[in-house]
Coordinates of C-alpha atoms and ligand atoms in Angstrom, one line a residue:
X1056 CA -9.6 -26.9 4.5
X1057 CA -6.4 -26.8 6.7
X1058 CA -4.7 -29.8 5.2
X1059 CA -1.1 -29.8 6.5
X1060 CA -0.9 -30.7 10.1
X1061 CA 2.8 -31.3 10.4
X1062 CA 5.1 -28.6 9.1
X1063 CA 8.7 -27.5 9.4
X1064 CA 8.8 -23.8 10.2
X1065 CA 11.9 -21.9 9.4
X1066 CA 12.4 -18.4 10.9
X1067 CA 15.2 -16.0 11.5
X1068 CA 17.4 -16.7 14.5
X1069 CA 16.7 -13.2 15.9
X1070 CA 14.0 -10.6 15.2
X1071 CA 14.4 -7.3 16.9
X1072 CA 11.0 -5.6 16.6
X1073 CA 9.9 -2.1 17.5
X1074 CA 10.8 1.5 17.5
X1075 CA 14.5 2.3 17.3
X1076 CA 15.5 -1.4 17.0
X1077 CA 18.1 -0.4 14.3
X1078 CA 20.2 0.9 17.2
X1079 CA 20.3 -2.6 18.6
X1080 CA 21.9 -4.2 15.6
X1081 CA 25.5 -4.3 17.0
X1082 CA 24.2 -6.2 20.1
X1083 CA 22.7 -8.8 17.8
X1084 CA 25.8 -9.0 15.7
X1085 CA 27.9 -9.8 18.8
X1086 CA 25.8 -13.0 19.3
X1087 CA 26.7 -14.3 15.8
X1088 CA 29.9 -15.9 14.9
X1089 CA 32.6 -13.2 14.8
X1090 CA 31.9 -11.0 11.8
X1091 CA 33.9 -7.8 11.3
X1092 CA 32.9 -6.7 7.8
X1093 CA 29.5 -6.3 6.1
X1094 CA 28.2 -5.5 2.6
X1095 CA 25.2 -3.2 2.8
X1096 CA 22.9 -4.1 -0.1
X1097 CA 20.6 -1.2 -0.8
X1098 CA 19.4 1.3 -3.4
X1099 CA 20.3 4.9 -4.3
X1100 CA 17.2 6.4 -2.7
X1101 CA 18.1 4.8 0.7
X1102 CA 21.5 6.5 0.4
X1103 CA 19.9 9.9 -0.5
X1104 CA 17.5 9.7 2.4
X1105 CA 20.5 9.4 4.8
X1106 CA 19.4 6.0 6.0
X1107 CA 22.6 4.2 4.8
X1108 CA 24.8 6.8 6.6
X1109 CA 22.8 6.2 9.8
X1110 CA 23.3 2.5 9.5
X1111 CA 27.0 2.8 8.8
X1112 CA 27.4 5.1 11.8
X1113 CA 25.8 2.6 14.1
X1114 CA 28.1 -0.1 12.7
X1115 CA 31.3 1.9 12.8
X1116 CA 30.7 3.1 16.4
X1117 CA 30.6 -0.6 17.3
X1118 CA 33.9 -1.1 15.5
X1119 CA 32.3 -2.9 12.5
X1120 CA 33.4 -2.2 8.9
X1121 CA 30.9 -1.9 6.1
X1122 CA 30.8 -1.2 2.4
X1123 CA 27.9 -0.1 0.3
X1124 CA 26.4 -1.8 -2.8
X1125 CA 23.6 0.6 -3.9
X1126 CA 23.1 -0.6 -7.4
X1127 CA 20.0 -2.8 -6.7
X1128 CA 17.0 -2.4 -9.0
X1129 CA 13.2 -2.7 -8.4
X1130 CA 12.9 -6.1 -9.9
X1131 CA 16.3 -7.7 -9.0
X1132 CA 18.2 -9.5 -11.7
X1133 CA 21.0 -12.1 -11.6
X1134 CA 23.3 -9.6 -13.2
X1135 CA 22.8 -7.2 -10.3
X1136 CA 23.4 -10.1 -7.9
X1137 CA 26.7 -11.1 -9.6
X1138 CA 27.8 -7.4 -9.5
X1139 CA 27.0 -7.4 -5.8
X1140 CA 29.2 -10.6 -5.4
X1141 CA 32.1 -8.8 -7.1
X1142 CA 31.8 -6.0 -4.5
X1143 CA 31.6 -8.4 -1.7
X1144 CA 34.7 -10.3 -2.9
X1145 CA 36.6 -7.1 -3.5
X1146 CA 35.9 -5.8 0.0
X1147 CA 36.2 -9.2 1.6
X1148 CA 32.9 -8.8 3.4
X1149 CA 31.8 -11.7 5.5
X1150 CA 28.0 -11.1 5.7
X1151 CA 25.3 -9.1 3.9
X1152 CA 22.8 -6.6 5.2
X1153 CA 19.7 -6.2 3.0
X1154 CA 18.5 -2.6 3.7
X1155 CA 15.4 -1.2 2.0
X1156 CA 12.3 -2.7 0.4
X1157 CA 11.9 -6.3 -0.9
X1158 CA 14.2 -5.6 -3.8
X1159 CA 17.4 -4.9 -1.9
X1160 CA 16.5 -7.6 0.6
X1161 CA 15.9 -10.2 -2.1
X1162 CA 19.2 -9.1 -3.8
X1163 CA 21.1 -9.5 -0.5
X1164 CA 19.6 -13.0 0.1
X1165 CA 20.7 -14.1 -3.4
X1166 CA 24.2 -12.6 -3.0
X1167 CA 24.5 -14.5 0.3
X1168 CA 23.6 -17.8 -1.3
X1169 CA 25.4 -17.4 -4.6
X1170 CA 28.6 -16.0 -3.2
X1171 CA 29.1 -19.4 -1.5
X1172 CA 27.3 -21.8 -3.9
X1173 CA 26.3 -22.0 -7.6
X1174 CA 26.5 -18.6 -9.4
X1175 CA 23.9 -19.8 -12.0
X1176 CA 20.4 -18.6 -11.0
X1177 CA 18.8 -21.5 -12.9
X1178 CA 20.2 -23.8 -10.2
X1179 CA 17.9 -22.2 -7.7
X1180 CA 14.8 -22.6 -9.8
X1181 CA 11.8 -24.4 -8.2
X1182 CA 10.9 -27.2 -7.7
X1183 CA 14.5 -27.4 -6.3
X1184 CA 14.9 -25.8 -3.0
X1185 CA 18.1 -24.2 -1.6
X1186 CA 18.5 -25.4 2.0
X1187 CA 22.2 -25.0 2.5
X1188 CA 23.8 -22.2 4.4
X1189 CA 25.1 -19.2 2.5
X1190 CA 26.7 -16.1 4.2
X1191 CA 24.9 -14.6 7.2
X1192 CA 22.0 -12.4 6.1
X1193 CA 20.7 -9.4 8.1
X1194 CA 17.5 -8.0 6.7
X1195 CA 16.3 -4.5 7.6
X1196 CA 13.0 -3.7 5.8
X1197 CA 11.9 -0.1 5.2
X1198 CA 8.7 -0.5 3.1
X1199 CA 6.5 -2.6 5.4
X1200 CA 5.2 -4.8 2.6
X1201 CA 6.9 -7.8 1.3
X1202 CA 7.8 -9.5 4.6
X1203 CA 11.0 -10.7 2.8
X1204 CA 12.9 -10.1 6.1
X1205 CA 11.4 -13.4 7.4
X1206 CA 10.5 -15.4 4.3
X1207 CA 12.4 -18.2 2.6
X1208 CA 12.0 -16.6 -0.8
X1209 CA 14.0 -14.4 -3.1
X1210 CA 12.6 -13.4 -6.4
X1211 CA 15.3 -12.9 -9.0
X1212 CA 15.0 -12.4 -12.8
X1213 CA 17.2 -14.5 -15.0
X1214 CA 18.3 -11.8 -17.4
X1215 CA 19.3 -14.1 -20.2
X1216 CA 15.9 -15.7 -20.4
X1217 CA 13.9 -12.8 -18.9
X1218 CA 12.4 -15.3 -16.5
X1219 CA 11.3 -14.4 -13.0
X1220 CA 12.6 -17.1 -10.7
X1221 CA 11.1 -17.4 -7.2
X1222 CA 14.0 -19.0 -5.5
X1223 CA 13.2 -20.7 -2.2
X1224 CA 14.6 -22.7 0.6
X1225 CA 15.9 -22.4 4.1
X1226 CA 19.1 -20.9 2.8
X1227 CA 17.1 -17.7 1.9
X1228 CA 15.8 -17.1 5.5
X1229 CA 17.7 -14.2 7.0
X1230 CA 19.8 -14.9 10.1
X1231 CA 18.4 -11.8 11.7
X1232 CA 15.6 -9.3 11.0
X1233 CA 15.5 -5.8 12.3
X1234 CA 11.9 -4.6 12.1
X1235 CA 12.0 -0.9 13.0
X1236 CA 8.9 1.1 11.9
X1237 CA 10.8 4.4 12.3
X1238 CA 12.4 3.6 9.0
X1239 CA 9.0 3.7 7.2
X1240 CA 8.0 7.3 8.2
X1241 CA 9.5 8.7 5.0
X1242 CA 7.3 6.6 2.7
X1243 CA 5.2 8.6 0.3
X1244 CA 1.5 7.8 0.0
X1245 CA 1.6 5.5 -3.0
X1246 CA 4.3 3.3 -1.6
X1247 CA 2.6 3.3 1.8
X1248 CA -0.7 2.1 0.3
X1249 CA 0.8 -0.3 -2.2
X1250 CA 3.0 -2.1 0.3
X1251 CA 0.1 -2.3 2.8
X1252 CA -2.1 -3.9 0.1
X1253 CA 0.8 -6.3 -0.7
X1254 CA 0.7 -7.3 3.0
X1255 CA -3.0 -7.7 3.0
X1256 CA -2.7 -9.9 -0.1
X1257 CA -0.1 -12.1 1.8
X1258 CA -2.6 -12.5 4.7
X1259 CA -5.5 -13.4 2.5
X1260 CA -3.6 -15.7 0.2
X1261 CA -1.8 -17.5 3.0
X1262 CA -5.2 -18.1 4.6
X1263 CA -7.0 -19.4 1.5
X1264 CA -4.0 -21.4 0.2
X1265 CA -4.2 -25.1 -0.1
X1266 CA -1.0 -25.2 1.9
X1267 CA -2.5 -23.2 4.9
X1268 CA -1.7 -24.6 8.3
X1269 CA -2.9 -23.9 11.8
X1270 CA 0.4 -22.0 12.3
X1271 CA 0.1 -19.8 9.2
X1272 CA -3.6 -19.2 9.8
X1273 CA -3.1 -17.4 13.1
X1274 CA -0.6 -15.0 11.5
X1275 CA -2.6 -14.6 8.3
X1276 CA -5.7 -13.4 10.2
X1277 CA -3.7 -11.0 12.3
X1278 CA -2.0 -9.7 9.2
X1279 CA -5.4 -8.9 7.6
X1280 CA -6.6 -7.4 10.9
X1281 CA -3.6 -5.2 11.4
X1282 CA -3.6 -3.9 7.8
X1283 CA -7.3 -2.9 7.8
X1284 CA -7.1 -1.4 11.3
X1285 CA -4.2 0.9 10.3
X1286 CA -4.3 1.7 6.6
X1287 CA -7.0 4.4 6.8
X1288 CA -5.3 6.0 9.8
X1289 CA -1.9 6.2 8.2
X1290 CA -3.5 7.6 5.1
X1291 CA -5.1 10.3 7.2
X1292 CA -1.9 11.0 9.1
X1293 CA 1.4 9.6 7.7
X1294 CA 3.1 10.4 11.0
X1295 CA 0.7 8.3 13.0
X1296 CA 3.2 6.1 14.8
X1297 CA 0.8 3.6 16.1
X1298 CA -0.5 3.0 12.5
X1299 CA 3.0 2.8 11.1
X1300 CA 3.9 0.3 13.8
X1301 CA 0.8 -1.8 13.0
X1302 CA 1.6 -1.9 9.3
X1303 CA 5.2 -2.9 9.9
X1304 CA 4.2 -5.7 12.2
X1305 CA 1.6 -6.8 9.7
X1306 CA 4.2 -7.0 7.0
X1307 CA 6.4 -9.3 9.1
X1308 CA 3.5 -11.5 10.2
X1309 CA 2.3 -11.7 6.6
X1310 CA 5.8 -12.8 5.5
X1311 CA 5.7 -15.5 8.2
X1312 CA 2.2 -16.6 7.1
X1313 CA 2.8 -16.9 3.4
X1314 CA 6.3 -18.3 3.8
X1315 CA 4.8 -21.1 5.8
X1316 CA 1.7 -21.6 3.6
X1317 CA 2.0 -20.0 0.1
X1318 CA 0.9 -17.2 -2.1
X1319 CA -1.8 -18.0 -4.7
X1320 CA -3.4 -16.7 -7.8
X1321 CA -3.1 -13.0 -7.1
X1322 CA 0.7 -13.2 -6.8
X1323 CA 0.9 -15.7 -9.6
X1324 CA -0.8 -13.3 -12.0
X1325 CA 0.6 -10.1 -10.6
X1326 CA 4.3 -11.0 -11.2
X1327 CA 4.0 -11.1 -15.0
X1328 CA 2.1 -7.8 -14.9
X1329 CA 5.0 -6.3 -12.9
X1330 CA 7.7 -7.6 -15.1
X1331 CA 6.0 -6.8 -18.4
X1332 CA 4.8 -3.3 -17.6
X1333 CA 7.0 -2.2 -14.7
X1334 CA 4.0 -2.1 -12.3
X1335 CA 5.4 -2.0 -8.7
X1336 CA 4.8 -5.2 -6.8
X1337 CA 2.1 -4.0 -4.3
X1338 CA 0.3 -2.1 -7.0
X1339 CA 0.0 -5.0 -9.4
X1340 CA -1.5 -7.0 -6.5
X1341 CA -3.9 -4.3 -5.7
X1342 CA -5.0 -4.1 -9.4
X1343 CA -5.9 -7.8 -9.3
X1344 CA -7.0 -8.6 -5.8
X1345 CA -10.7 -7.7 -6.0
X1346 CA -11.3 -9.4 -9.3
X1347 CA -9.5 -12.6 -8.3
X1348 CA -11.1 -12.7 -4.9
X1349 CA -14.5 -12.6 -6.7
X1350 CA -13.4 -15.4 -9.0
X1351 CA -12.2 -17.7 -6.2
X1352 CA -14.6 -16.9 -3.4
X1353 CA -17.2 -19.6 -3.9
X1354 CA -14.6 -22.3 -3.7
X1355 CA -13.5 -21.5 -0.1
X1356 CA -16.5 -19.5 1.3
X1357 CA -15.9 -20.1 5.0
X1358 CA -12.2 -19.3 4.6
X1359 CA -12.8 -16.0 2.8
X1360 CA -15.6 -15.2 5.3
X1361 CA -13.0 -15.5 8.1
X1362 CA -10.8 -13.1 6.2
X1363 CA -13.7 -10.7 5.8
X1364 CA -14.5 -10.8 9.5
X1365 CA -10.9 -10.4 10.6
X1366 CA -10.5 -7.4 8.3
X1367 CA -13.7 -5.8 9.6
X1368 CA -15.2 -5.9 6.1
X1369 CA -18.2 -7.6 7.7
X1370 CA -19.8 -8.0 11.1
X1371 CA -18.8 -10.9 13.5
X1372 CA -22.3 -12.4 13.2
X1373 CA -22.7 -12.0 9.4
X1374 CA -23.1 -15.5 7.8
X1375 CA -20.5 -16.7 5.3
X1376 CA -22.5 -15.6 2.2
X1377 CA -22.9 -12.0 3.5
X1378 CA -19.3 -11.9 4.8
X1379 CA -18.0 -13.0 1.3
X1380 CA -20.2 -10.4 -0.5
X1381 CA -18.9 -7.7 1.8
X1382 CA -15.3 -8.8 1.3
X1383 CA -15.5 -8.4 -2.4
X1384 CA -17.3 -5.0 -2.1
X1385 CA -14.8 -3.9 0.5
X1386 CA -11.7 -4.7 -1.6
X1387 CA -13.1 -2.7 -4.6
X1388 CA -13.9 0.1 -2.2
X1389 CA -10.3 0.1 -0.8
X1390 CA -8.9 0.5 -4.3
X1391 CA -11.3 3.4 -4.8
X1392 CA -10.5 5.0 -1.5
X1393 CA -6.8 4.8 -2.0
X1394 CA -6.8 5.9 -5.7
X1395 CA -5.3 2.6 -7.0
X1396 CA -5.1 3.4 -10.7
X1397 CA -6.6 1.1 -13.3
X1398 CA -4.0 -0.5 -15.6
X1399 CA -5.0 1.9 -18.3
X1400 CA -4.6 4.9 -16.0
X1401 CA -1.2 3.5 -14.9
X1402 CA -0.2 3.9 -18.5
X1403 CA -0.3 0.4 -19.9
X1404 CA -1.0 0.4 -23.6
X1405 CA -4.1 -1.6 -24.3
X1406 CA -2.8 -3.2 -27.6
X1407 CA 0.5 -4.2 -25.9
X1408 CA -1.5 -5.6 -23.0
X1409 CA -3.7 -7.7 -25.3
X1410 CA -0.7 -9.0 -27.2
X1411 CA 1.0 -10.1 -24.0
X1412 CA -2.0 -11.7 -22.3
X1413 CA -1.3 -15.3 -23.4
X1414 CA 2.4 -15.1 -22.3
X1415 CA 1.4 -13.5 -19.0
X1416 CA -1.2 -16.2 -18.3
X1417 CA 1.3 -19.0 -19.2
X1418 CA 4.0 -17.4 -17.0
X1419 CA 1.5 -17.3 -14.1
X1420 CA 0.7 -20.9 -14.6
X1421 CA 4.3 -22.0 -14.7
X1422 CA 5.0 -20.2 -11.4
X1423 CA 2.9 -22.9 -9.7
X1424 CA 1.1 -20.3 -7.5
X1425 CA -2.4 -20.7 -9.2
X1426 CA -2.4 -24.4 -8.4
X1427 CA -2.5 -23.5 -4.7
X1428 CA -5.6 -21.3 -5.2
X1429 CA -8.9 -22.7 -4.0
X1430 CA -10.2 -22.4 -7.6
X1431 CA -7.5 -23.4 -10.1
X1432 CA -7.9 -21.5 -13.3
X1433 CA -7.0 -22.6 -16.8
X1434 CA -4.8 -20.4 -18.9
X1435 CA -7.9 -19.2 -20.8
X1436 CA -9.6 -18.3 -17.5
X1437 CA -6.5 -16.3 -16.5
X1438 CA -6.6 -14.4 -19.7
X1439 CA -10.2 -13.6 -19.0
X1440 CA -9.3 -12.5 -15.5
X1441 CA -6.7 -10.1 -16.7
X1442 CA -9.3 -8.7 -19.0
X1443 CA -11.9 -8.3 -16.2
X1444 CA -9.3 -6.6 -14.0
X1445 CA -8.5 -4.2 -16.9
X1446 CA -12.2 -3.2 -17.0
X1447 CA -12.9 -3.4 -13.2
X1448 CA -12.3 0.1 -12.2
Ligands
NAD379 N1 11.2 -12.5 -0.9 C1 9.9 -12.4 -0.6 O1 9.4 -13.1 0.2 C2 9.1 -11.4 -1.4 C3 7.7 -11.2 -1.1 C4 7.0 -10.3 -1.9 C5 7.7 -9.4 -2.8 N2 9.0 -9.6 -3.0 C6 9.8 -8.8 -4.0 O2 10.0 -7.5 -3.4 C7 10.1 -6.5 -4.4 C8 9.2 -5.3 -4.1 O3 9.7 -4.8 -2.9 P1 9.0 -3.5 -2.2 O4 7.6 -3.4 -2.6 O5 9.3 -3.5 -0.8 O6 9.7 -2.3 -3.0 P2 11.2 -1.9 -3.5 O7 12.2 -2.6 -2.6 O8 11.2 -2.3 -4.9 O9 11.2 -0.4 -3.2 C9 10.4 0.5 -3.9 C10 10.9 2.0 -3.8 O10 10.6 2.4 -2.5 C11 11.8 3.1 -2.0 N3 11.8 3.1 -0.5 C12 12.1 2.0 0.3 N4 11.9 2.3 1.6 C13 11.6 3.6 1.6 C14 11.3 4.5 2.7 N5 11.3 4.1 4.0 N6 10.9 5.8 2.4 C15 10.8 6.2 1.1 N7 11.1 5.4 0.0 C16 11.4 4.1 0.3 C17 12.9 2.4 -2.7 O11 14.1 3.3 -2.7 C18 12.4 2.2 -4.1 O12 12.5 3.3 -4.9 C19 9.7 -7.2 -5.7 O13 11.0 -7.5 -6.4 C20 9.1 -8.5 -5.3 O14 9.2 -9.6 -6.2 C21 9.7 -10.5 -2.3
FE2_380 FE1 3.9 -9.8 -2.3

């Protein structure tokens, strides 16, 4: 099943990983070309939590100037990116720091690319890839979910056409990533769970992807292992530092895994659900993961069985059939254990959902992600899958 045996891997130049690594940012900055002024790209909540002040203090103590752009939104748009570029130009910042969840980090990546190159988001639309250098990007994640700090993706909505564009290329890989789990301690339960299930989905999808490689496989299985080892512990005690550390590392490994393989059908179908009904990214994955795993599993049994064993859903000596059965059951159980709401409970109107089904399935197909799934669905099958997920729990 592992088909690609020769791959080019693109990763950040530096990753500072572990407790308190935010404090080491100035040391890392010194190793880059001289940069004196940074645009911190973040959201209002990160300012309210006092995180942005902490970051600015660390920078100013090291004699580094920074300005704040805190107008990022949960699903970043090109309009927000262009506003960020206006800030950057006004303050003459030389580099960007994406500080927060995947949304501010993706916004920062797009600002860094578009400030130096085309300002039309359509120019970054797949299949074209952006491999040029933009401004230096420092990514500091605080949600432990998307892995955006190490990926070559940035998901931006073209607001004119309401089209979600998954920009990709080496130009979107951050120059440095600061992976400090201290920053995740303030996460409320829903965000903690949803981002962990996003990470779990990255691990599973990277492993079952048609673009999986030996390199991505190792990180994918560790991603699955670390999520399932720590998600119950952190739910029991949100201050469990070991568990927070495990989930943060899982997110980064998951980013490396899917960035060097791919995401598949779950992400392909979850993005339209997110953009049409404002379902947070991790939660829309959670709503679909069990149903889509059940749909796909017979087409890559041994791969899914490996995921099952890595995640301790099954025993090491269970055969593939049993391991697959236990994986599907385990994923449904996780959703129940962590109170993942059904789409209906989340507040999606059934009639509106039904009216949008065809468009959502078509958007999923256009994203290209379903094609990399072990079982490639037709648009009609995707409509059925949305319906099954609606009724699943
Ligand atoms: N580039 C990639 O490789 C990639 C991969 C997956 C997802 N994404 C994108 O990432 C976005 C989702 O990112 P996300 O799930 O990290 O959420 P997010 O960035 O949208 O943040 C969600 C909320 O969590 C809050 N928050 C962040 N850190 C917090 C903390 N430590 N404590 C308390 N609250 C905190 C934020 O203020 C915000 O209100 C989507 O736009 C998705 O498309 C990108
Ligand atoms: Fe994701």
